[in-house]
mmCIF file of C-alpha atoms in Angstrom:
data_model
loop_
_atom_site.group_PDB
_atom_site.id
_atom_site.type_symbol
_atom_site.label_atom_id
_atom_site.label_comp_id
_atom_site.label_asym_id
_atom_site.label_seq_id
_atom_site.Cartn_x
_atom_site.Cartn_y
_atom_site.Cartn_z
ATOM 1 C CA MET A 1 224.272 116.864 -7.791
ATOM 2 C CA PRO A 2 226.545 116.334 -10.846
ATOM 3 C CA LYS A 3 229.906 114.797 -10.123
ATOM 4 C CA ASN A 4 231.915 117.801 -11.429
ATOM 5 C CA ARG A 5 230.010 120.161 -9.119
ATOM 6 C CA ILE A 6 230.740 117.897 -6.167
ATOM 7 C CA ILE A 7 234.442 117.914 -7.068
ATOM 8 C CA ARG A 8 234.482 121.716 -7.347
ATOM 9 C CA LYS A 9 232.662 122.059 -4.039
ATOM 10 C CA LEU A 10 235.248 119.903 -2.317
ATOM 11 C CA PHE A 11 238.302 121.198 -4.182
ATOM 12 C CA LEU A 12 237.851 124.993 -3.971
ATOM 13 C CA PRO A 13 237.943 125.259 -0.141
ATOM 14 C CA LEU A 14 241.019 123.031 -0.142
ATOM 15 C CA LEU A 15 242.709 125.247 -2.750
ATOM 16 C CA VAL A 16 241.967 128.397 -0.752
ATOM 17 C CA PHE A 17 243.316 126.740 2.395
ATOM 18 C CA LEU A 18 246.523 125.695 0.653
ATOM 19 C CA LEU A 19 247.053 129.168 -0.819
ATOM 20 C CA LEU A 20 246.535 130.869 2.536
ATOM 21 C CA THR A 21 248.767 128.361 4.286
ATOM 22 C CA ASN A 22 251.483 128.829 1.686
ATOM 23 C CA CYS A 23 251.366 132.637 1.996
ATOM 24 C CA LYS A 24 251.552 132.452 5.765
ATOM 25 C CA SER A 25 254.439 130.002 5.551
ATOM 26 C CA GLU A 26 256.400 132.228 3.151
ATOM 27 C CA ASN A 27 255.899 135.321 5.334
ATOM 28 C CA SER A 28 256.972 133.475 8.469
ATOM 29 C CA GLU A 29 260.197 132.094 7.003
ATOM 30 C CA TRP A 30 263.633 133.434 7.875
ATOM 31 C CA LYS A 31 265.005 135.409 4.920
ATOM 32 C CA SER A 32 268.483 136.732 4.303
ATOM 33 C CA LEU A 33 268.775 140.502 3.891
ATOM 34 C CA ILE A 34 272.071 140.259 2.009
ATOM 35 C CA VAL A 35 271.252 139.101 -1.518
ATOM 36 C CA ASP A 36 273.907 137.903 -3.964
ATOM 37 C CA ASN A 37 276.747 139.437 -1.935
ATOM 38 C CA SER A 38 275.394 142.905 -2.730
ATOM 39 C CA LEU A 39 273.556 145.918 -1.318
ATOM 40 C CA GLU A 40 270.409 145.045 -3.230
ATOM 41 C CA GLY A 41 267.364 146.005 -1.141
ATOM 42 C CA TRP A 42 269.175 148.749 0.795
ATOM 43 C CA HIS A 43 269.674 152.503 0.487
ATOM 44 C CA THR A 44 271.000 155.389 2.551
ATOM 45 C CA PHE A 45 268.597 157.577 4.498
ATOM 46 C CA GLN A 46 266.341 159.599 2.155
ATOM 47 C CA ASP A 47 268.346 158.572 -0.914
ATOM 48 C CA PHE A 48 267.169 155.428 -2.740
ATOM 49 C CA GLU A 49 269.963 155.825 -5.301
ATOM 50 C CA SER A 50 272.857 155.702 -2.838
ATOM 51 C CA THR A 51 274.592 153.278 -0.480
ATOM 52 C CA LYS A 52 277.513 155.635 0.186
ATOM 53 C CA GLY A 53 279.791 154.523 2.999
ATOM 54 C CA TRP A 54 278.614 150.896 2.917
ATOM 55 C CA ILE A 55 280.065 147.859 1.173
ATOM 56 C CA VAL A 56 279.479 144.102 1.154
ATOM 57 C CA GLU A 57 282.454 141.733 1.163
ATOM 58 C CA ASP A 58 281.987 137.954 1.366
ATOM 59 C CA ASN A 59 278.353 138.573 2.441
ATOM 60 C CA VAL A 60 279.496 140.824 5.308
ATOM 61 C CA LEU A 61 277.898 144.277 5.423
ATOM 62 C CA ILE A 62 280.455 146.917 6.436
ATOM 63 C CA PHE A 63 280.226 150.621 7.222
ATOM 64 C CA ASN A 64 283.690 151.966 6.492
ATOM 65 C CA GLY A 65 282.701 155.488 5.524
ATOM 66 C CA VAL A 66 282.836 158.810 7.332
ATOM 67 C CA SER A 67 279.799 159.451 9.501
ATOM 68 C CA ASP A 68 277.691 162.589 9.353
ATOM 69 C CA MET A 69 278.962 163.420 12.846
ATOM 70 C CA GLU A 70 282.442 163.721 11.317
ATOM 71 C CA SER A 71 281.653 164.969 7.799
ATOM 72 C CA GLY A 72 278.528 167.077 8.266
ATOM 73 C CA GLU A 73 277.406 165.913 4.808
ATOM 74 C CA GLY A 74 274.145 164.257 5.829
ATOM 75 C CA ASP A 75 273.188 161.031 7.531
ATOM 76 C CA ALA A 76 274.415 157.887 5.774
ATOM 77 C CA SER A 77 272.543 155.324 7.852
ATOM 78 C CA LEU A 78 271.573 152.281 5.772
ATOM 79 C CA LEU A 79 267.856 151.504 5.456
ATOM 80 C CA SER A 80 265.938 148.570 4.049
ATOM 81 C CA ASP A 81 263.934 149.373 0.926
ATOM 82 C CA LYS A 82 261.083 147.383 2.446
ATOM 83 C CA GLU A 83 259.097 148.467 5.496
ATOM 84 C CA TYR A 84 258.454 146.082 8.390
ATOM 85 C CA GLU A 85 256.113 146.083 11.376
ATOM 86 C CA ASN A 86 256.139 142.874 13.435
ATOM 87 C CA PHE A 87 259.302 140.844 12.976
ATOM 88 C CA GLU A 88 262.271 139.025 14.408
ATOM 89 C CA ILE A 89 265.772 139.769 13.170
ATOM 90 C CA LYS A 90 269.061 138.003 13.812
ATOM 91 C CA PHE A 91 272.520 139.246 12.933
ATOM 92 C CA ASP A 92 276.121 139.129 14.083
ATOM 93 C CA TRP A 93 277.969 142.387 14.618
ATOM 94 C CA LYS A 94 281.567 143.447 15.186
ATOM 95 C CA ILE A 95 282.862 146.924 15.951
ATOM 96 C CA ILE A 96 286.303 148.508 16.191
ATOM 97 C CA PRO A 97 287.703 149.837 19.512
ATOM 98 C CA GLY A 98 285.828 152.939 20.650
ATOM 99 C CA GLY A 99 283.159 152.444 17.964
ATOM 100 C CA ASN A 100 279.435 153.027 18.195
ATOM 101 C CA SER A 101 276.490 152.038 16.007
ATOM 102 C CA GLY A 102 272.914 150.847 16.346
ATOM 103 C CA PHE A 103 269.964 148.976 14.868
ATOM 104 C CA MET A 104 266.689 150.883 14.392
ATOM 105 C CA TRP A 105 263.160 150.098 13.269
ATOM 106 C CA GLY A 106 260.043 152.138 12.514
ATOM 107 C CA VAL A 107 262.110 154.699 10.581
ATOM 108 C CA ASN A 108 260.169 157.194 8.475
ATOM 109 C CA GLU A 109 261.873 159.015 5.588
ATOM 110 C CA ASP A 110 259.645 162.055 5.272
ATOM 111 C CA LYS A 111 261.831 165.027 4.332
ATOM 112 C CA LYS A 112 260.802 166.857 7.494
ATOM 113 C CA TYR A 113 263.101 164.532 9.440
ATOM 114 C CA ASN A 114 266.847 165.135 9.321
ATOM 115 C CA TYR A 115 267.879 161.829 10.903
ATOM 116 C CA PRO A 116 266.462 158.295 11.134
ATOM 117 C CA TYR A 117 266.605 158.379 14.940
ATOM 118 C CA GLN A 118 263.965 161.120 15.032
ATOM 119 C CA THR A 119 261.393 158.404 14.365
ATOM 120 C CA GLY A 120 263.168 155.065 14.820
ATOM 121 C CA GLN A 121 263.906 153.428 18.148
ATOM 122 C CA GLU A 122 267.446 152.077 18.514
ATOM 123 C CA ILE A 123 269.139 149.054 20.016
ATOM 124 C CA GLN A 124 272.648 150.149 20.927
ATOM 125 C CA ILE A 125 275.773 148.629 19.389
ATOM 126 C CA LEU A 126 278.934 149.693 21.176
ATOM 127 C CA ASP A 127 282.462 148.753 22.182
ATOM 128 C CA PRO A 128 281.759 147.879 25.858
ATOM 129 C CA ALA A 129 285.278 149.029 26.837
ATOM 130 C CA ILE A 130 284.052 152.619 26.437
ATOM 131 C CA TYR A 131 282.375 152.269 29.828
ATOM 132 C CA ASP A 132 285.713 151.386 31.427
ATOM 133 C CA ASN A 133 287.484 154.254 29.671
ATOM 134 C CA PRO A 134 285.096 156.788 28.086
ATOM 135 C CA LYS A 135 288.003 158.705 26.521
ATOM 136 C CA ILE A 136 288.413 155.991 23.877
ATOM 137 C CA ALA A 137 284.944 156.714 22.442
ATOM 138 C CA LEU A 138 285.108 157.774 18.815
ATOM 139 C CA GLY A 139 283.080 160.828 17.849
ATOM 140 C CA GLY A 140 284.587 163.431 20.150
ATOM 141 C CA ASP A 141 283.244 165.060 23.285
ATOM 142 C CA MET A 142 279.614 164.247 22.505
ATOM 143 C CA GLU A 143 280.198 160.497 22.586
ATOM 144 C CA ILE A 144 282.566 160.713 25.549
ATOM 145 C CA ASN A 145 279.967 162.673 27.528
ATOM 146 C CA ASN A 146 277.242 160.216 26.506
ATOM 147 C CA ALA A 147 279.230 157.436 28.146
ATOM 148 C CA VAL A 148 280.248 159.426 31.238
ATOM 149 C CA GLU A 149 276.668 160.518 31.932
ATOM 150 C CA ASP A 150 275.463 156.932 31.545
ATOM 151 C CA LEU A 151 278.007 155.055 33.674
ATOM 152 C CA GLU A 152 275.417 154.228 36.346
ATOM 153 C CA VAL A 153 272.108 153.837 34.489
ATOM 154 C CA HIS A 154 273.464 152.073 31.347
ATOM 155 C CA LYS A 155 270.719 153.288 28.995
ATOM 156 C CA HIS A 156 273.366 153.816 26.287
ATOM 157 C CA PHE A 157 275.155 150.505 26.882
ATOM 158 C CA VAL A 158 275.283 147.467 24.593
ATOM 159 C CA GLY A 159 271.761 146.067 24.228
ATOM 160 C CA ALA A 160 270.018 149.153 25.579
ATOM 161 C CA LEU A 161 266.893 150.518 23.971
ATOM 162 C CA TYR A 162 268.740 153.780 23.548
ATOM 163 C CA ASP A 163 268.041 156.256 26.377
ATOM 164 C CA LEU A 164 264.853 154.357 27.283
ATOM 165 C CA SER A 165 265.575 150.890 28.706
ATOM 166 C CA ALA A 166 268.855 149.583 30.103
ATOM 167 C CA PRO A 167 269.891 145.939 29.640
ATOM 168 C CA SER A 168 269.330 143.750 32.683
ATOM 169 C CA VAL A 169 272.658 141.923 32.168
ATOM 170 C CA LEU A 170 275.899 143.825 31.553
ATOM 171 C CA ASP A 171 278.605 141.194 31.117
ATOM 172 C CA VAL A 172 277.469 139.417 27.952
ATOM 173 C CA ALA A 173 279.014 141.532 25.174
ATOM 174 C CA LYS A 174 282.335 140.489 23.677
ATOM 175 C CA SER A 175 285.240 142.873 23.166
ATOM 176 C CA ALA A 176 285.825 145.095 20.155
ATOM 177 C CA ASN A 177 286.834 143.251 16.967
ATOM 178 C CA GLU A 178 284.980 140.122 18.141
ATOM 179 C CA TRP A 179 281.682 138.916 16.724
ATOM 180 C CA ASN A 180 278.552 139.342 18.848
ATOM 181 C CA SER A 181 275.104 137.978 18.012
ATOM 182 C CA TYR A 182 271.782 139.821 18.330
ATOM 183 C CA HIS A 183 268.304 138.299 18.147
ATOM 184 C CA ILE A 184 265.772 141.126 18.330
ATOM 185 C CA LYS A 185 262.005 140.668 18.406
ATOM 186 C CA ILE A 186 259.613 143.551 17.705
ATOM 187 C CA ASP A 187 255.940 142.619 18.136
ATOM 188 C CA TYR A 188 253.412 145.453 18.278
ATOM 189 C CA LYS A 189 250.518 143.008 18.585
ATOM 190 C CA ALA A 190 251.962 141.731 21.848
ATOM 191 C CA ASN A 191 253.330 145.211 22.683
ATOM 192 C CA ARG A 192 256.732 143.773 23.461
ATOM 193 C CA GLY A 193 260.291 144.135 22.231
ATOM 194 C CA GLU A 194 263.117 141.806 23.244
ATOM 195 C CA VAL A 195 266.885 141.789 22.829
ATOM 196 C CA ILE A 196 268.883 138.582 23.065
ATOM 197 C CA LEU A 197 272.655 139.098 23.049
ATOM 198 C CA ASN A 198 274.881 136.056 22.569
ATOM 199 C CA ASP A 199 271.953 133.760 23.522
ATOM 200 C CA VAL A 200 271.107 135.698 26.705
ATOM 201 C CA LEU A 201 267.868 137.706 27.048
ATOM 202 C CA ILE A 202 269.125 141.080 28.265
ATOM 203 C CA ASN A 203 266.281 143.521 27.578
ATOM 204 C CA SER A 204 262.505 143.508 27.337
ATOM 205 C CA PHE A 205 260.311 146.585 26.903
ATOM 206 C CA PRO A 206 256.902 147.861 25.725
ATOM 207 C CA LEU A 207 256.530 149.430 22.292
ATOM 208 C CA GLN A 208 253.565 151.695 22.955
ATOM 209 C CA GLY A 209 251.026 152.622 25.607
ATOM 210 C CA PRO A 210 251.356 154.223 29.071
ATOM 211 C CA GLU A 211 254.476 152.297 30.112
ATOM 212 C CA TRP A 212 256.287 153.272 26.916
ATOM 213 C CA GLU A 213 255.159 156.898 27.239
ATOM 214 C CA ALA A 214 256.533 156.968 30.796
ATOM 215 C CA MET A 215 259.932 155.849 29.527
ATOM 216 C CA VAL A 216 259.891 158.552 26.839
ATOM 217 C CA GLN A 217 259.102 161.240 29.409
ATOM 218 C CA LYS A 218 262.298 160.345 31.294
ATOM 219 C CA SER A 219 264.450 160.347 28.133
ATOM 220 C CA LYS A 220 265.978 162.854 25.746
ATOM 221 C CA PHE A 221 263.054 162.125 23.418
ATOM 222 C CA ASN A 222 260.662 163.939 25.741
ATOM 223 C CA LYS A 223 258.813 166.488 23.608
ATOM 224 C CA SER A 224 259.256 169.191 26.236
ATOM 225 C CA LYS A 225 263.018 169.006 25.564
ATOM 226 C CA SER A 226 262.634 169.320 21.807
ATOM 227 C CA GLU A 227 262.975 173.088 21.641
ATOM 228 C CA ASP A 228 266.654 172.766 22.531
ATOM 229 C CA SER A 229 267.284 170.440 19.563
ATOM 230 C CA GLU A 230 267.422 172.865 16.637
ATOM 231 C CA TYR A 231 269.702 170.570 14.610
ATOM 232 C CA LEU A 232 266.718 168.206 14.220
ATOM 233 C CA GLY A 233 264.669 170.788 12.323
ATOM 234 C CA ASP A 234 261.031 171.584 12.962
ATOM 235 C CA ALA A 235 260.051 167.937 13.492
ATOM 236 C CA ARG A 236 262.313 167.598 16.572
ATOM 237 C CA TRP A 237 261.313 164.468 18.578
ATOM 238 C CA TYR A 238 257.576 164.966 18.065
ATOM 239 C CA ASP A 239 257.103 161.721 16.107
ATOM 240 C CA PHE A 240 259.691 159.585 17.860
ATOM 241 C CA GLY A 241 258.554 155.957 18.075
ATOM 242 C CA ARG A 242 255.161 156.746 16.516
ATOM 243 C CA PHE A 243 255.494 154.531 13.434
ATOM 244 C CA SER A 244 254.926 150.848 14.092
ATOM 245 C CA LYS A 245 255.607 150.174 10.413
ATOM 246 C CA GLY A 246 258.748 151.568 8.841
ATOM 247 C CA HIS A 247 262.223 150.878 7.542
ATOM 248 C CA ILE A 248 264.821 148.975 9.532
ATOM 249 C CA CYS A 249 268.173 150.697 9.773
ATOM 250 C CA PHE A 250 271.859 150.230 10.567
ATOM 251 C CA GLN A 251 273.269 153.475 11.907
ATOM 252 C CA ASP A 252 275.853 155.831 10.444
ATOM 253 C CA HIS A 253 278.159 156.562 13.386
ATOM 254 C CA PRO A 254 281.898 156.950 14.084
ATOM 255 C CA GLY A 255 283.892 153.748 13.725
ATOM 256 C CA GLU A 256 283.889 150.842 11.292
ATOM 257 C CA VAL A 257 281.203 148.257 12.049
ATOM 258 C CA SER A 258 280.428 144.941 10.351
ATOM 259 C CA PHE A 259 277.291 142.823 10.137
ATOM 260 C CA ARG A 260 276.848 139.261 8.895
ATOM 261 C CA ASN A 261 274.178 136.524 8.810
ATOM 262 C CA ILE A 262 271.410 139.142 8.686
ATOM 263 C CA MET A 263 268.140 137.195 8.731
ATOM 264 C CA ILE A 264 264.587 138.466 9.220
ATOM 265 C CA LYS A 265 261.249 136.769 9.823
ATOM 266 C CA GLU A 266 257.976 138.639 9.656
ATOM 267 C CA LEU A 267 255.421 137.824 12.343
ATOM 268 C CA GLU A 268 251.771 137.245 11.578
#
């Protein structure tokens, strides 16, 4: 066999291996989601031209706008331009007294949905003092009642998979105006989601299958309850949690909330 053919035979498999290894390495690296101290790579729900209500200062993402709950002008939750499926995300968050927000994934922007939470599952972000005094909750009677009704089960508490899975530890969150740290893992291949708050694993839950369906049946997302939710439009809750791949989202909700050190790593 000629020498050049021998070289090609040996070199080509090595080249393919290096290319595949490099691609896998790049996908599995932690990447910042705040680029050049800007909102590049983000948009508000169903509007790729807008980031209304959100600013970035010193690489800190801040919602300082008026929420749809207060304005009635449409949801201003902030979504990633890119869609994700299996990933880990880390970020620090800080919220004002009485404030409420959330992190979502699997959000679909079809126009038949009025809100990102019709499809996306949410990890709750909240001033924990609301559970000691629900009257301080921003957002009026709806948010006050949400806290009062949840004082025992804690499915709306910090670190909850909203209305589906309560955190197993309740004393980890820091007070309003202090920085907390989330490390959230969403892995559909392993059918497992995890929430680590301030270095403590506080929640673990399935993402699909019979166990997940059982949780949905006990929640407000139960399809049989959808007919009472006219404000959601015709789609109601029918597609809640059905999209394993979708946009990630920081929620538009009453109260200023800040995020920093937002890093994501896609899982193979």
